[in-house]
Amino acid sequence: MTLQKRGRITKHEIIKVASRRFLEDGYSKTTIRSICTELDISPGHLMFYFPSKDHLLAEMVDILCDFQWQLMKRVTDEGATQLMAICFEMTTMASACEESEIARDFYISSYTSPVTLEIIRKNDSERAREIFGDYCQNWSDNQFLEAETLISGIEYATFMTTESSSPLDVR
């Protein structure tokens, strides 16, 4: 019993330290070794719980997806439509990426990792069904998957900018 409890605490501690490191140093600059050094554990110990840094990122993305659903509910409880709630979310993502290179690195890393992209696509697929279900009652599962692809593409386009990209207020 004690061993299992310690395992959960260790996993939670790893997530907590990795999250902080990702937010302070950026996902790309954070290493497994730096997380392990701070926790005073071996890389093998960390990799028992998370086989790669992408799996740590996936844990954070999963937590953030749950948080997005809570925010969407709050915004709709305040009177906005679900479609407006997703627009607020995309605006927030774009603003965060415009203001912080670390936020931009986090989002780009999340959308370019196959491990995390699968979580994002599953989440967006559920949201597409939730948002468009009332408007498109006759849609097939495939049509909701197509809507998810569009939503993910729009999300990615909000923070993946170049020198010639439109300014934030236009996006």
Tab-separated table of C-alpha atoms in Angstrom:
chain	number	residue	atom	x	y	z
A	1	MET	CA	0.000	0.000	0.000
A	2	THR	CA	2.747	2.448	0.898
A	3	LEU	CA	4.619	1.684	-2.327
A	4	GLN	CA	1.534	2.433	-4.446
A	5	LYS	CA	0.890	5.666	-2.558
A	6	ARG	CA	4.508	6.746	-3.032
A	7	GLY	CA	4.198	5.938	-6.760
A	8	ARG	CA	1.249	8.278	-7.174
A	9	ILE	CA	3.019	11.016	-5.253
A	10	THR	CA	6.139	10.582	-7.371
A	11	LYS	CA	4.156	10.731	-10.602
A	12	HIS	CA	2.389	13.859	-9.358
A	13	GLU	CA	5.717	15.412	-8.348
A	14	ILE	CA	7.163	14.664	-11.780
A	15	ILE	CA	4.186	16.312	-13.488
A	16	LYS	CA	4.423	19.327	-11.187
A	17	VAL	CA	8.150	19.874	-11.756
A	18	ALA	CA	7.959	19.191	-15.499
A	19	SER	CA	5.038	21.605	-15.867
A	20	ARG	CA	6.909	24.334	-14.063
A	21	ARG	CA	10.067	23.714	-16.124
A	22	PHE	CA	8.087	23.772	-19.391
A	23	LEU	CA	6.483	27.077	-18.380
A	24	GLU	CA	9.696	28.680	-17.124
A	25	ASP	CA	12.278	27.389	-19.625
A	26	GLY	CA	10.059	26.301	-22.517
A	27	TYR	CA	9.268	22.786	-23.615
A	28	SER	CA	12.057	22.641	-26.202
A	29	LYS	CA	14.743	23.750	-23.743
A	30	THR	CA	13.647	21.496	-20.884
A	31	THR	CA	15.441	18.175	-20.683
A	32	ILE	CA	14.560	14.940	-18.939
A	33	ARG	CA	17.887	15.234	-17.118
A	34	SER	CA	17.050	18.709	-15.753
A	35	ILE	CA	13.720	17.430	-14.427
A	36	CYS	CA	15.424	14.398	-12.868
A	37	THR	CA	18.145	16.541	-11.300
A	38	GLU	CA	15.575	18.786	-9.659
A	39	LEU	CA	13.615	15.790	-8.369
A	40	ASP	CA	16.772	13.903	-7.359
A	41	ILE	CA	15.686	10.807	-9.279
A	42	SER	CA	17.272	8.831	-12.079
A	43	PRO	CA	16.107	9.144	-15.695
A	44	GLY	CA	15.055	5.486	-15.477
A	45	HIS	CA	12.787	6.301	-12.533
A	46	LEU	CA	11.108	9.107	-14.467
A	47	MET	CA	10.837	6.986	-17.607
A	48	PHE	CA	9.045	4.288	-15.612
A	49	TYR	CA	6.122	6.734	-15.475
A	50	PHE	CA	6.733	8.683	-18.691
A	51	PRO	CA	8.644	6.919	-21.494
A	52	SER	CA	9.607	10.248	-23.103
A	53	LYS	CA	9.387	13.991	-22.707
A	54	ASP	CA	6.480	13.910	-25.180
A	55	HIS	CA	4.577	11.700	-22.734
A	56	LEU	CA	5.060	14.341	-20.031
A	57	LEU	CA	3.776	16.950	-22.467
A	58	ALA	CA	0.832	14.664	-23.240
A	59	GLU	CA	-0.081	14.589	-19.560
A	60	MET	CA	-0.142	18.397	-19.503
A	61	VAL	CA	-2.146	18.580	-22.733
A	62	ASP	CA	-4.686	16.141	-21.325
A	63	ILE	CA	-5.045	18.267	-18.185
A	64	LEU	CA	-5.410	21.421	-20.304
A	65	CYS	CA	-8.070	19.769	-22.492
A	66	ASP	CA	-10.109	19.026	-19.371
A	67	PHE	CA	-9.623	22.637	-18.281
A	68	GLN	CA	-10.799	23.865	-21.726
A	69	TRP	CA	-14.056	21.946	-21.284
A	70	GLN	CA	-14.570	23.594	-17.876
A	71	LEU	CA	-13.946	27.040	-19.345
A	72	MET	CA	-16.268	26.354	-22.263
A	73	LYS	CA	-18.997	25.363	-19.828
A	74	ARG	CA	-18.422	28.505	-17.768
A	75	VAL	CA	-18.587	30.769	-20.824
A	76	THR	CA	-21.764	29.093	-22.082
A	77	ASP	CA	-23.294	29.290	-18.580
A	78	GLU	CA	-22.684	33.042	-18.785
A	79	GLY	CA	-24.744	33.210	-21.990
A	80	ALA	CA	-22.278	32.779	-24.841
A	81	THR	CA	-22.802	30.102	-27.463
A	82	GLN	CA	-20.444	27.149	-27.665
A	83	LEU	CA	-19.219	28.479	-30.983
A	84	MET	CA	-18.375	31.801	-29.331
A	85	ALA	CA	-16.629	29.912	-26.504
A	86	ILE	CA	-14.272	28.223	-28.957
A	87	CYS	CA	-13.583	31.602	-30.586
A	88	PHE	CA	-12.649	33.003	-27.157
A	89	GLU	CA	-10.346	30.031	-26.636
A	90	MET	CA	-8.570	30.502	-29.967
A	91	THR	CA	-8.165	34.214	-29.311
A	92	THR	CA	-6.632	33.429	-25.933
A	93	MET	CA	-4.231	30.914	-27.499
A	94	ALA	CA	-3.180	33.394	-30.189
A	95	SER	CA	-2.675	36.174	-27.631
A	96	ALA	CA	-0.611	33.927	-25.359
A	97	CYS	CA	1.611	32.924	-28.284
A	98	GLU	CA	1.962	36.523	-29.403
A	99	GLU	CA	3.037	37.611	-25.905
A	100	SER	CA	5.214	34.669	-24.893
A	101	GLU	CA	7.747	32.660	-26.867
A	102	ILE	CA	7.468	29.960	-24.184
A	103	ALA	CA	3.694	29.684	-24.734
A	104	ARG	CA	4.255	29.564	-28.483
A	105	ASP	CA	6.876	26.820	-28.037
A	106	PHE	CA	4.447	24.864	-25.839
A	107	TYR	CA	1.589	25.048	-28.350
A	108	ILE	CA	3.754	24.292	-31.386
A	109	SER	CA	5.350	21.354	-29.561
A	110	SER	CA	1.897	20.089	-28.600
A	111	TYR	CA	0.597	20.234	-32.156
A	112	THR	CA	3.695	18.676	-33.721
A	113	SER	CA	4.125	15.710	-31.380
A	114	PRO	CA	2.200	12.629	-32.552
A	115	VAL	CA	1.577	11.664	-28.895
A	116	THR	CA	-0.031	14.979	-27.975
A	117	LEU	CA	-1.688	15.626	-31.327
A	118	GLU	CA	-3.737	12.461	-30.835
A	119	ILE	CA	-5.069	13.879	-27.537
A	120	ILE	CA	-5.811	17.253	-29.135
A	121	ARG	CA	-7.609	15.657	-32.081
A	122	LYS	CA	-9.726	13.445	-29.793
A	123	ASN	CA	-10.634	16.471	-27.692
A	124	ASP	CA	-11.426	18.600	-30.745
A	125	SER	CA	-13.513	15.801	-32.245
A	126	GLU	CA	-15.646	15.665	-29.087
A	127	ARG	CA	-15.948	19.449	-29.144
A	128	ALA	CA	-16.937	19.438	-32.821
A	129	ARG	CA	-19.751	17.039	-32.016
A	130	GLU	CA	-20.776	19.167	-29.024
A	131	ILE	CA	-20.586	22.508	-30.851
A	132	PHE	CA	-21.978	21.543	-34.242
A	133	GLY	CA	-24.310	18.743	-33.128
A	134	ASP	CA	-27.298	21.060	-32.698
A	135	TYR	CA	-26.678	22.779	-36.041
A	136	CYS	CA	-25.793	19.641	-38.012
A	137	GLN	CA	-28.005	16.904	-36.619
A	138	ASN	CA	-27.723	14.738	-39.727
A	139	TRP	CA	-23.927	14.694	-39.825
A	140	SER	CA	-22.082	11.391	-39.920
A	141	ASP	CA	-19.131	10.532	-37.680
A	142	ASN	CA	-16.889	11.243	-40.661
A	143	GLN	CA	-18.282	14.766	-41.030
A	144	PHE	CA	-17.577	15.480	-37.360
A	145	LEU	CA	-14.022	14.194	-37.889
A	146	GLU	CA	-13.687	16.592	-40.827
A	147	ALA	CA	-14.902	19.435	-38.590
A	148	GLU	CA	-12.278	18.402	-36.026
A	149	THR	CA	-9.582	18.619	-38.697
A	150	LEU	CA	-10.698	22.157	-39.514
A	151	ILE	CA	-10.793	23.165	-35.833
A	152	SER	CA	-7.298	21.765	-35.202
A	153	GLY	CA	-6.015	23.501	-38.334
A	154	ILE	CA	-7.508	26.814	-37.303
A	155	GLU	CA	-6.061	26.436	-33.794
A	156	TYR	CA	-2.621	25.679	-35.212
A	157	ALA	CA	-2.851	28.625	-37.612
A	158	THR	CA	-3.645	31.015	-34.741
A	159	PHE	CA	-0.195	30.612	-33.213
A	160	MET	CA	2.005	29.362	-36.064
A	161	THR	CA	2.965	32.720	-37.519
A	162	THR	CA	5.664	34.099	-39.787
A	163	GLU	CA	6.849	37.625	-40.520
A	164	SER	CA	4.168	37.941	-43.199
A	165	SER	CA	1.303	36.700	-40.972
A	166	SER	CA	-1.659	38.900	-40.254
A	167	PRO	CA	-1.547	40.871	-37.006
A	168	LEU	CA	-3.270	39.381	-33.972
A	169	ASP	CA	-6.408	41.529	-34.245
A	170	VAL	CA	-6.951	40.307	-37.822
A	171	ARG	CA	-6.341	36.657	-36.988
